[in-house]
Coordinates of C-alpha atoms in Angstrom, one line a residue:
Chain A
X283 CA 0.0 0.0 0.0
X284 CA 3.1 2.2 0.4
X285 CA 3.4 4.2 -3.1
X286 CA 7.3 4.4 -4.2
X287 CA 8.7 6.9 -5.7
X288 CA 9.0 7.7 -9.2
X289 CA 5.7 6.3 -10.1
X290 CA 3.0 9.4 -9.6
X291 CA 3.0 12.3 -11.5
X292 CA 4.2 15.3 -9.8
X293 CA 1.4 17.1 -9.2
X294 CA 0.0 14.2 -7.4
X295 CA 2.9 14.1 -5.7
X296 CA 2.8 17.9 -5.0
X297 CA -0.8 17.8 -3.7
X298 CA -0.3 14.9 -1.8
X299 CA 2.1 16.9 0.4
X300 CA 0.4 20.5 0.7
X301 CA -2.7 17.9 1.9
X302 CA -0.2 16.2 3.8
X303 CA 1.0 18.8 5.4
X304 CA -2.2 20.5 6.0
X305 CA -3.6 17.5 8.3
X306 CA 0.0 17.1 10.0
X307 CA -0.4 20.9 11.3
X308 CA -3.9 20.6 12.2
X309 CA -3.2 17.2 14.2
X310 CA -0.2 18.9 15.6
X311 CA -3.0 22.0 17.0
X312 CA -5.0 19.1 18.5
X313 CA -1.8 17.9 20.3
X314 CA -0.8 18.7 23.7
X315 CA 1.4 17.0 26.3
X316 CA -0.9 14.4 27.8
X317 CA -1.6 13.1 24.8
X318 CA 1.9 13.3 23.4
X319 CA 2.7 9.5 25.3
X320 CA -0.5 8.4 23.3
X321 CA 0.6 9.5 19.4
X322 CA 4.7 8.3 20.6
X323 CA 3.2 4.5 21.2
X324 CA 0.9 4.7 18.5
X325 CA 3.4 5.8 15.8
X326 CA 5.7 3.0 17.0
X327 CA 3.1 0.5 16.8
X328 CA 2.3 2.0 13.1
X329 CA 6.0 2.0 12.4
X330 CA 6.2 -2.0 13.6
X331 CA 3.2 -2.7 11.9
X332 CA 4.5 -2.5 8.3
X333 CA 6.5 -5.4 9.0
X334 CA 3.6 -8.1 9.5
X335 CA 3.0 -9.9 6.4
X336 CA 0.1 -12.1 5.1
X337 CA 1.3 -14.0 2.0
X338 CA -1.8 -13.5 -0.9
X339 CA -1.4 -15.2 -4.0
X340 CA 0.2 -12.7 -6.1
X341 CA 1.5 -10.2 -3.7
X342 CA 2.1 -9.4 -0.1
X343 CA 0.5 -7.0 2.4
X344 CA 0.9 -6.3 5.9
X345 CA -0.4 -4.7 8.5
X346 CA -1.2 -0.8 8.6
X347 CA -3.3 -0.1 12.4
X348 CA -4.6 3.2 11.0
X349 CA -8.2 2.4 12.1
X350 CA -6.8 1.8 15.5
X351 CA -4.5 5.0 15.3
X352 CA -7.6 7.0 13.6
X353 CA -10.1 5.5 16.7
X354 CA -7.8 6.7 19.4
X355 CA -6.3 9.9 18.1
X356 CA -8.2 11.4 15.6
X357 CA -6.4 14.2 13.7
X358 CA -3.2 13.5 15.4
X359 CA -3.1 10.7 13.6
X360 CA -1.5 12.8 10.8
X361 CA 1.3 13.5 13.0
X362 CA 1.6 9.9 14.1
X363 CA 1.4 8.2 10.9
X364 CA 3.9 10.6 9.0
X365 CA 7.1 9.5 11.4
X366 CA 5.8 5.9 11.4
X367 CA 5.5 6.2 7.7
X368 CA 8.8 8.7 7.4
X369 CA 11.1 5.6 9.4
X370 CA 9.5 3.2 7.2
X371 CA 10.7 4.4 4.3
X372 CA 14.3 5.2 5.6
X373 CA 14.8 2.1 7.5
X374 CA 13.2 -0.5 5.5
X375 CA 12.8 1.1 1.6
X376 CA 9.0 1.3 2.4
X377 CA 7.6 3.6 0.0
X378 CA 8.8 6.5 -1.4
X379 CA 10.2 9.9 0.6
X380 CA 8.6 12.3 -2.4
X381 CA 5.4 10.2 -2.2
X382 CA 5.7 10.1 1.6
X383 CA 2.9 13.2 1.8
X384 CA 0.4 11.0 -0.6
X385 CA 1.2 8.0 1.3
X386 CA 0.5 9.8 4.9
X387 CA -3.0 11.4 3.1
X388 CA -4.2 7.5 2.1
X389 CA -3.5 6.6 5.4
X390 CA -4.4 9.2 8.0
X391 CA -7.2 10.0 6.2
X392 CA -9.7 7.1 6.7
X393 CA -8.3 7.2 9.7
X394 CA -9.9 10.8 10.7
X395 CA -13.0 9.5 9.0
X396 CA -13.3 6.3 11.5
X397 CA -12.7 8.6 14.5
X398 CA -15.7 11.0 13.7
X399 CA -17.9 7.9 12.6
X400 CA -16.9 5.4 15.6
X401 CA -15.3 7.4 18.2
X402 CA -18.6 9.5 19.0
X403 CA -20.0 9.4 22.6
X404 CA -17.9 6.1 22.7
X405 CA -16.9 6.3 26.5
X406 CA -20.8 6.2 27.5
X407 CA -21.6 2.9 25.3
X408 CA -21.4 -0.4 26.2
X409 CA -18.5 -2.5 25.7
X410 CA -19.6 -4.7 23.6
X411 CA -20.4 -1.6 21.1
X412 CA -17.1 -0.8 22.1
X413 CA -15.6 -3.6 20.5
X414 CA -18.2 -3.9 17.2
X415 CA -17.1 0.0 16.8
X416 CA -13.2 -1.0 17.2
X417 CA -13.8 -3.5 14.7
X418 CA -15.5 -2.0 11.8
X419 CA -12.8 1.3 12.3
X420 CA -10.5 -1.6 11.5
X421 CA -11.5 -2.8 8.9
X422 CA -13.0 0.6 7.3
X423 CA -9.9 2.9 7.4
X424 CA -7.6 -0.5 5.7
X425 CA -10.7 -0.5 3.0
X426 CA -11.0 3.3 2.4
X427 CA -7.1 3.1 2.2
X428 CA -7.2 0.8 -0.7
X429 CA -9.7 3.1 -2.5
X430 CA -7.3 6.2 -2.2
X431 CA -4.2 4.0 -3.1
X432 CA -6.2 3.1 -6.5
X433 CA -7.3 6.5 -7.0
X434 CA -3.8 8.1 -6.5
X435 CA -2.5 5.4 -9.0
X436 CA -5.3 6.1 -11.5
X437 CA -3.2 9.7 -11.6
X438 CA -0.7 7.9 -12.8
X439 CA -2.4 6.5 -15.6
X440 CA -3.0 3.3 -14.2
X441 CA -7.1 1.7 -14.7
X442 CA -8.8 2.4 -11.2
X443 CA -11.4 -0.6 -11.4
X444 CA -8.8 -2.7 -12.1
X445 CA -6.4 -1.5 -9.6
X446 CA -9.0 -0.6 -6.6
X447 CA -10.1 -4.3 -7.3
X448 CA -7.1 -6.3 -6.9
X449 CA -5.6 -4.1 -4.1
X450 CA -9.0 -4.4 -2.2
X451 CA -9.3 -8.1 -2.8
X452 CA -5.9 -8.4 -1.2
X453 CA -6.0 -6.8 1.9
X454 CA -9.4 -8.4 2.8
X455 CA -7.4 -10.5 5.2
X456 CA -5.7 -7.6 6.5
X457 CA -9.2 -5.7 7.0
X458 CA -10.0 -9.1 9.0
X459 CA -7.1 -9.5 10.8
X460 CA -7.1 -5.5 11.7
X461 CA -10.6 -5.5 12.4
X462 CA -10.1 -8.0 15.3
X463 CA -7.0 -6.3 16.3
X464 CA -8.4 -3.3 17.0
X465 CA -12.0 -4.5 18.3
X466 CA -9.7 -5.9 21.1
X467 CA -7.7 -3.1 21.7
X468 CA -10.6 -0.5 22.1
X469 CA -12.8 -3.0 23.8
X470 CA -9.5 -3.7 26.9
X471 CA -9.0 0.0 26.6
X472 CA -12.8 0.8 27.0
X473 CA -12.8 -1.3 30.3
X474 CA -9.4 -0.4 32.0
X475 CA -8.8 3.2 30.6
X476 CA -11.5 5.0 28.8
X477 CA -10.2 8.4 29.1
X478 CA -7.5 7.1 26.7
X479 CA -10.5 6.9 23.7
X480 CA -12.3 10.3 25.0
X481 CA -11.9 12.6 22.2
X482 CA -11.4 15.6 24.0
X483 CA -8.4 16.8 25.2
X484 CA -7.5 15.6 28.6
X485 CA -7.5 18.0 31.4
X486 CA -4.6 18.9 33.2
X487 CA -4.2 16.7 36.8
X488 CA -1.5 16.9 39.3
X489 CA 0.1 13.6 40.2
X490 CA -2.5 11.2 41.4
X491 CA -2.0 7.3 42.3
X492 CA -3.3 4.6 39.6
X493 CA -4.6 1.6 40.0
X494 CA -4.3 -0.4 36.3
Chain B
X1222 CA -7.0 10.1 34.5
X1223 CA -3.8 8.0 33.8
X1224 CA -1.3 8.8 35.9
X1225 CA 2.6 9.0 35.0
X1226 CA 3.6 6.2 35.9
X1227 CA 0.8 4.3 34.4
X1228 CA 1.1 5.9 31.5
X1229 CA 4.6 5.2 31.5
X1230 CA 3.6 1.2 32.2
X1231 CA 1.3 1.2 29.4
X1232 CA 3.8 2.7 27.3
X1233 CA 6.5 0.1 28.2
X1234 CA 4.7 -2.5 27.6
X1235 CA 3.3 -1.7 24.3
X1236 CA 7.0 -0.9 23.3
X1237 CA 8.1 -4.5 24.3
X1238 CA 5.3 -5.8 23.2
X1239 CA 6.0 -4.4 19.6
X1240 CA 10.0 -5.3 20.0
X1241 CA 9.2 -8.2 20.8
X1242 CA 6.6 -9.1 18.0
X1243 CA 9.2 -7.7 15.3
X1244 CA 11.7 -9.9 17.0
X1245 CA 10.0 -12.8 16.7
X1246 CA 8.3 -12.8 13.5
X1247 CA 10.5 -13.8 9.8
X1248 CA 9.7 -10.2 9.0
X1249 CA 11.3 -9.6 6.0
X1250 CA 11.0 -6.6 3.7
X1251 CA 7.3 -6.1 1.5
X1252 CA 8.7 -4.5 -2.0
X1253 CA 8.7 -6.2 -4.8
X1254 CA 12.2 -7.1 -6.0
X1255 CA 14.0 -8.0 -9.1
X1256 CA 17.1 -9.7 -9.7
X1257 CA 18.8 -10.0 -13.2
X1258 CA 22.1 -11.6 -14.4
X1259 CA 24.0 -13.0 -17.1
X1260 CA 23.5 -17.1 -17.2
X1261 CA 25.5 -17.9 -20.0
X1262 CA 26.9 -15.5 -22.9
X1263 CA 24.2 -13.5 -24.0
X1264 CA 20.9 -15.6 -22.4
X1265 CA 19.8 -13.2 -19.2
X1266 CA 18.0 -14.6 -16.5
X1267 CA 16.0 -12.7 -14.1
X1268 CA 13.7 -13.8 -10.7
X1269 CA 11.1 -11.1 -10.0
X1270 CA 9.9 -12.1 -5.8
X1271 CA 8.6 -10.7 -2.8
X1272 CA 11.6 -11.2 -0.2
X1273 CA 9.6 -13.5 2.6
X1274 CA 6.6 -13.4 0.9
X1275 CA 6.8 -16.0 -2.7
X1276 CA 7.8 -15.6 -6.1
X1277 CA 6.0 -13.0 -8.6
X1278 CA 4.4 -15.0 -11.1
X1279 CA 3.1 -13.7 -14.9
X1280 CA 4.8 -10.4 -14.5
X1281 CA 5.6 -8.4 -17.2
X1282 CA 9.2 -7.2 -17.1
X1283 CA 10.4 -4.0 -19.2
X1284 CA 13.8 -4.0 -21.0
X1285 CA 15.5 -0.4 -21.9
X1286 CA 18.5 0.7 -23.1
X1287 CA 20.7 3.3 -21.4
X1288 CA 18.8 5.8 -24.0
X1289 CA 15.1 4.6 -22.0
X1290 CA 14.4 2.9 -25.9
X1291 CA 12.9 0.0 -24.9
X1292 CA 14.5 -3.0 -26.0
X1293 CA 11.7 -5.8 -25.4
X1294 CA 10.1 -7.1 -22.8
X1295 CA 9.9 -10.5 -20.8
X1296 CA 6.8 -12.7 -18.5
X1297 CA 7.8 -14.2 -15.4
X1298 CA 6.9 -18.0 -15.6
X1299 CA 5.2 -19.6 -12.2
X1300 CA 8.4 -19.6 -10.3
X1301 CA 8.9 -15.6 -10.8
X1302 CA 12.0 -16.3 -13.5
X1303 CA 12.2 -15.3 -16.9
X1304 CA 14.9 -15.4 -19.5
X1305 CA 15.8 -12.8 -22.2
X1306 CA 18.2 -13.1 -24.7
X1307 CA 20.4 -10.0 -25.0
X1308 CA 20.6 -8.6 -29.1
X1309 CA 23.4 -5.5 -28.2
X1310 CA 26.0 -4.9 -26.1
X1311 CA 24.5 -2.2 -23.6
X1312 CA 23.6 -1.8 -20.3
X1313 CA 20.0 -3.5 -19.9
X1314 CA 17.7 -1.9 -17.5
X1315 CA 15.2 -4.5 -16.4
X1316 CA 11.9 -2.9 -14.5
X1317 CA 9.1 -4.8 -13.1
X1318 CA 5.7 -3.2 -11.7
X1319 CA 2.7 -4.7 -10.6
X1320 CA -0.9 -3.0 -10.6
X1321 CA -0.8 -2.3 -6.7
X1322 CA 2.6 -0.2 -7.0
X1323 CA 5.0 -2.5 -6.5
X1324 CA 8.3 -2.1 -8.4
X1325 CA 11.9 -2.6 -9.2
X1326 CA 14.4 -2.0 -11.4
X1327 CA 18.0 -3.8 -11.9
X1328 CA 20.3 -3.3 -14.5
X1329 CA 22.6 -5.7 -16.4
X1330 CA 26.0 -4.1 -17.4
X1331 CA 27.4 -4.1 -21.0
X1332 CA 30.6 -5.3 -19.6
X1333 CA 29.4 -8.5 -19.0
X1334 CA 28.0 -9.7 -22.1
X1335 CA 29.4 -10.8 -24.7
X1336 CA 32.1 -8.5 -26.4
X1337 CA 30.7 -9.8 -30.2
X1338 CA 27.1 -8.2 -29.9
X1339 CA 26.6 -5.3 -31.8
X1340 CA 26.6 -1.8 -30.3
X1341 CA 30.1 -2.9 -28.8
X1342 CA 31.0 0.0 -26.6
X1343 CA 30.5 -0.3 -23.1
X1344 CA 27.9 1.9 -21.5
X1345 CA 25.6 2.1 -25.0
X1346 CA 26.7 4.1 -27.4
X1347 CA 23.4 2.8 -29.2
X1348 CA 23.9 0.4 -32.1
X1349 CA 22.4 0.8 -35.1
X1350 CA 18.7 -0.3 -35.8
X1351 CA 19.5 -2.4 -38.3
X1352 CA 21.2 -4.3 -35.4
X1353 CA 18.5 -4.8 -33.9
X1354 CA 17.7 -8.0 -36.3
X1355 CA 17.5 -11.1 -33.5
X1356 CA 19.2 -13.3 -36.1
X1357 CA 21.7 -11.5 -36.4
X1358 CA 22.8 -13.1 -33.2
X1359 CA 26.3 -14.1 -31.7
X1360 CA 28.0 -16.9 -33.3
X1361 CA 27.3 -20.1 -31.2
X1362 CA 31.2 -20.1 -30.6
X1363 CA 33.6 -17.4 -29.7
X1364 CA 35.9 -16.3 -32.8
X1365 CA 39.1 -15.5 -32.7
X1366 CA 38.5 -11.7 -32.0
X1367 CA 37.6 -12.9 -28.8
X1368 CA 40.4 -15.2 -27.7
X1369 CA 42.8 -14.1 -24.8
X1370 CA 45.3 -12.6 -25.4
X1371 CA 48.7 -15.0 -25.4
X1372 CA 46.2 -17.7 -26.9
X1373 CA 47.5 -20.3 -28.8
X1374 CA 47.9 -19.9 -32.8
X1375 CA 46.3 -23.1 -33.6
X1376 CA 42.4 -22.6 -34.2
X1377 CA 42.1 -25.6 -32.7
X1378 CA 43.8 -24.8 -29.8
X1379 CA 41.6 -21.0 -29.7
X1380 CA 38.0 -23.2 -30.0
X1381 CA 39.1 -25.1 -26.8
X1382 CA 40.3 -22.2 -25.0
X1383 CA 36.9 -20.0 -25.9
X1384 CA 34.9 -23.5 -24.7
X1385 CA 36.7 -23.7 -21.7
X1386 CA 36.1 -20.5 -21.0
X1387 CA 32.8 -20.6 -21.5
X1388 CA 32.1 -23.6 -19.1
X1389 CA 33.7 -22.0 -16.7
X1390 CA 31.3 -19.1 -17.3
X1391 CA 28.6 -21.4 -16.7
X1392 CA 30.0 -22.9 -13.2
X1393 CA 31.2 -19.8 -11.7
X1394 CA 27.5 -17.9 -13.1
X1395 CA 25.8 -21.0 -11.3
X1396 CA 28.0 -20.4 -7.9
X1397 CA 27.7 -16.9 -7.8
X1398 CA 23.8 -17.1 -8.2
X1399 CA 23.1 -18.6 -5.5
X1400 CA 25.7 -16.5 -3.7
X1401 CA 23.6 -13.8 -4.8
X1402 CA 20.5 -15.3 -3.6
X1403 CA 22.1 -15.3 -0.3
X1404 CA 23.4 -11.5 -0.4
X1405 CA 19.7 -10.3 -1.6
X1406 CA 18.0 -12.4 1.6
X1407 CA 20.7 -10.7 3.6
X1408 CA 20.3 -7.3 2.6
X1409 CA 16.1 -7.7 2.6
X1410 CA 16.1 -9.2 6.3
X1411 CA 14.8 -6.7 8.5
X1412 CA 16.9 -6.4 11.3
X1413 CA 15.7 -5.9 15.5
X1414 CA 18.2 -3.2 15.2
X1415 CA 16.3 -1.6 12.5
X1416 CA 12.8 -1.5 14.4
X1417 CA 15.2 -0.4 17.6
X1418 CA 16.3 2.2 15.6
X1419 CA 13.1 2.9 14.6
X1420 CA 11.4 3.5 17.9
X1421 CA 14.1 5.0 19.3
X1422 CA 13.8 8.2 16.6
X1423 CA 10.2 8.1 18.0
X1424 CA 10.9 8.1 21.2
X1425 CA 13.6 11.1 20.6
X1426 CA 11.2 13.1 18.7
X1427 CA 8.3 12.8 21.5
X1428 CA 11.2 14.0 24.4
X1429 CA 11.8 16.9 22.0
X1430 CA 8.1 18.0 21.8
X1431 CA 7.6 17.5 25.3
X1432 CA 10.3 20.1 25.7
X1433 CA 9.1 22.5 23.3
X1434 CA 5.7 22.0 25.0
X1435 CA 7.3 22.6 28.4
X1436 CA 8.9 25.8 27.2
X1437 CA 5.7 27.2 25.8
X1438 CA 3.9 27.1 28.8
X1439 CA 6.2 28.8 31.1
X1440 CA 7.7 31.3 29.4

């Protein structure tokens, strides 16, 4: 799903980073201190993420967690996903560094869209909503992914049907495998520490014991 | 609210949980890769696979010349290996690309093909199109222009040397493929360090913010 460079025109390319850049400053607004720990774990876990692989006949995909990232941070998950995605590419030739701004956009932005369809009100709902919630993020922000990945190669040149087809057909595992992934992680987080999903900023609190 | 240190627990944990996870699994890189080289005089053989992740199989792979003419083009069979048969002597740029975005590119030096192909100069001073011709191929043994030098006079004695050589082309192209197998697996293995590395810029950058945070707020 990573695009790598020399393969989209530059204006995609260009566009792809004044977006890019655009949701990076807005989730960087969003951001304070508390939830700085937060967008740190979740851009590693994005970062490690690329690495898991599911063999599909033809090709290989892995892993992205954007639904997860998306559920839990909202806009910051511009932030977060453009160092997991920047390190990617340095450390392990994952995508491109010009197309790193499209790359963020596909990914961070079905993520924003999962966190203002599942995240509302999601503290005062049941678990078990919790968890159906967690799962279809999951599996929405991998599948809405796919769809910009076809569309940014149809830029290119490249037959979106056919390409939004086969790149959708492959991940379905990974929307599965993701969907549970994240159901879990929102429905343990939902039990022991809700204010992690609340969607407004945390307020400021002096040193108090816990009890996790 | 979480407190610091719980924070700080959760934190820890995730991070070994991810370490760990990275650690454990054959993680091995996700791009598409391509690997071309000479197998014997002029015949080119190329593997298009997904380090970790199974061969490529009916992929079309692109052949250009140094100028980005393209020079023909080639179908990976169900293993992910195809063969081309070189018509000039100039560097051959293999690419592959699959719908999703996938792609690489390797090249196949001039230097190492055979010296009588047309377009003889190294680095593709491009021959002529009426070279182009596939008949027009290499003899099926070297002549005498190609002979080492301090070869005997004998023609006799210059077809053995130019067969000799040539089956030693063939073992030492056999050795050094799979030596090259082993270099690619090398270089494509993700390494603990790398994910270490990895988390450890993170980790860096989120010190630095909280900093510049800090500083904000008490001027």
């Amino acid at each position: 799903m990573h695009i790598p460079d020399g393969m989209l025109p530059a204006g995609t390319l260009v566009a792809g980073a004044a977006l890019g850049a655009a949701g990076v400053a807005l989730g960087l607004r969003r951001l304070d201190a508390d939830r700085l720990p937060q967008v740190a774990v979740l851009s590693s876990a994005l970062f490690v993420a690329s690495l898991i692989h599911v063999k599909v006949p033809g090709t290989s995909v892995h892993l992205v967690l954007s639904g997860l990232a998306g559920i839990i941070l909202g806009w910051s998950a511009f932030p977060a996903l453009l160092v997991a995605l920047f390190l990617q590419a340095v450390f392990f030739g994952h995508g491109g560094l010009t197309a790193l701004g499209v790359n963020t956009v596909n990914m961070a932005l079905p993520a924003v869209i999962c966190h203002y369809l599942f995240n509302r009100n999601l503290t005062r709902r049941s678990s078990a909503v919790a968890a159906a919630r967690g799962f279809a993020a999951g599996a929405l922000a991998v599948a809405l992914s796919c769809l910009m990945v076809a569309l940014t190669l149809a830029t290119a040149g490249k037959g979106f049907v056919a390409v939004a087809w086969v790149v959708f057909v492959a991940h379905l595992p990974i929307m599965g495998i993701e969907g549970f992934v994240t159901a879990s992680a929102v429905s343990l987080m939902h039990k022991v520490h809700p204010e992690l999903l609340s969607a407004s900023p945390p307020p400021e609190v002096l040193e108090e014991e816990s009890h996790a | 609210m979480l407190s610091r240190s719980g924070l700080a627990r959760l934190a820890a944990v995730a991070l070994a949980a991810a370490v760990v996870l990275a650690a454990a699994l054959p993680a091995e890189a996700h791009s598409l890769k391509l690997w071309v080289r000479v197998a014997e005089g002029r015949t080119l053989k190329g593997r298009a696979y997904f380090p970790g992740g199974g061969r490529a199989k009916g992929v079309t792979v692109e052949v250009f010349d140094p100028a980005g003419a393209k020079l023909g083009s080639a179908e990976t069979d169900d293993e992910g290996e195809f063969t081309y048969e070189a018509a000039q002597r100039c560097d051959h740029t293999f690419v592959v690309r699959t719908m999703d975005g996938h792609g690489d590119t390797a090249v196949v030096r001039a230097e190492y093909l055979p010296a009588d192909l047309p377009g003889g100069t190294v680095g593709g001073a491009s021959a002529t199109a009426g070279a182009a011709g596939v008949s027009s191929s290499a003899p099926t043994a070297r002549g005498d222009t190609d002979a080492p030098t301090g070869a005997p006079a004998s023609t006799e004695g210059t077809v053995r040397a130019a067969e000799l050589e040539r089956a030693i082309d063939g073992v030492v192209a056999r050795w050094a493929g799979q030596m090259m197998d082993k270099i690619t697996e090398y270089e494509d293995r993700q390494r603990l360090h790398d994910v270490l590395g990895g988390i450890g810029y993170i980790v860096g950058a989120t010190g630095i913010v909280f900093y510049l945070l800090a500083r904000h707020r008490k001027p």
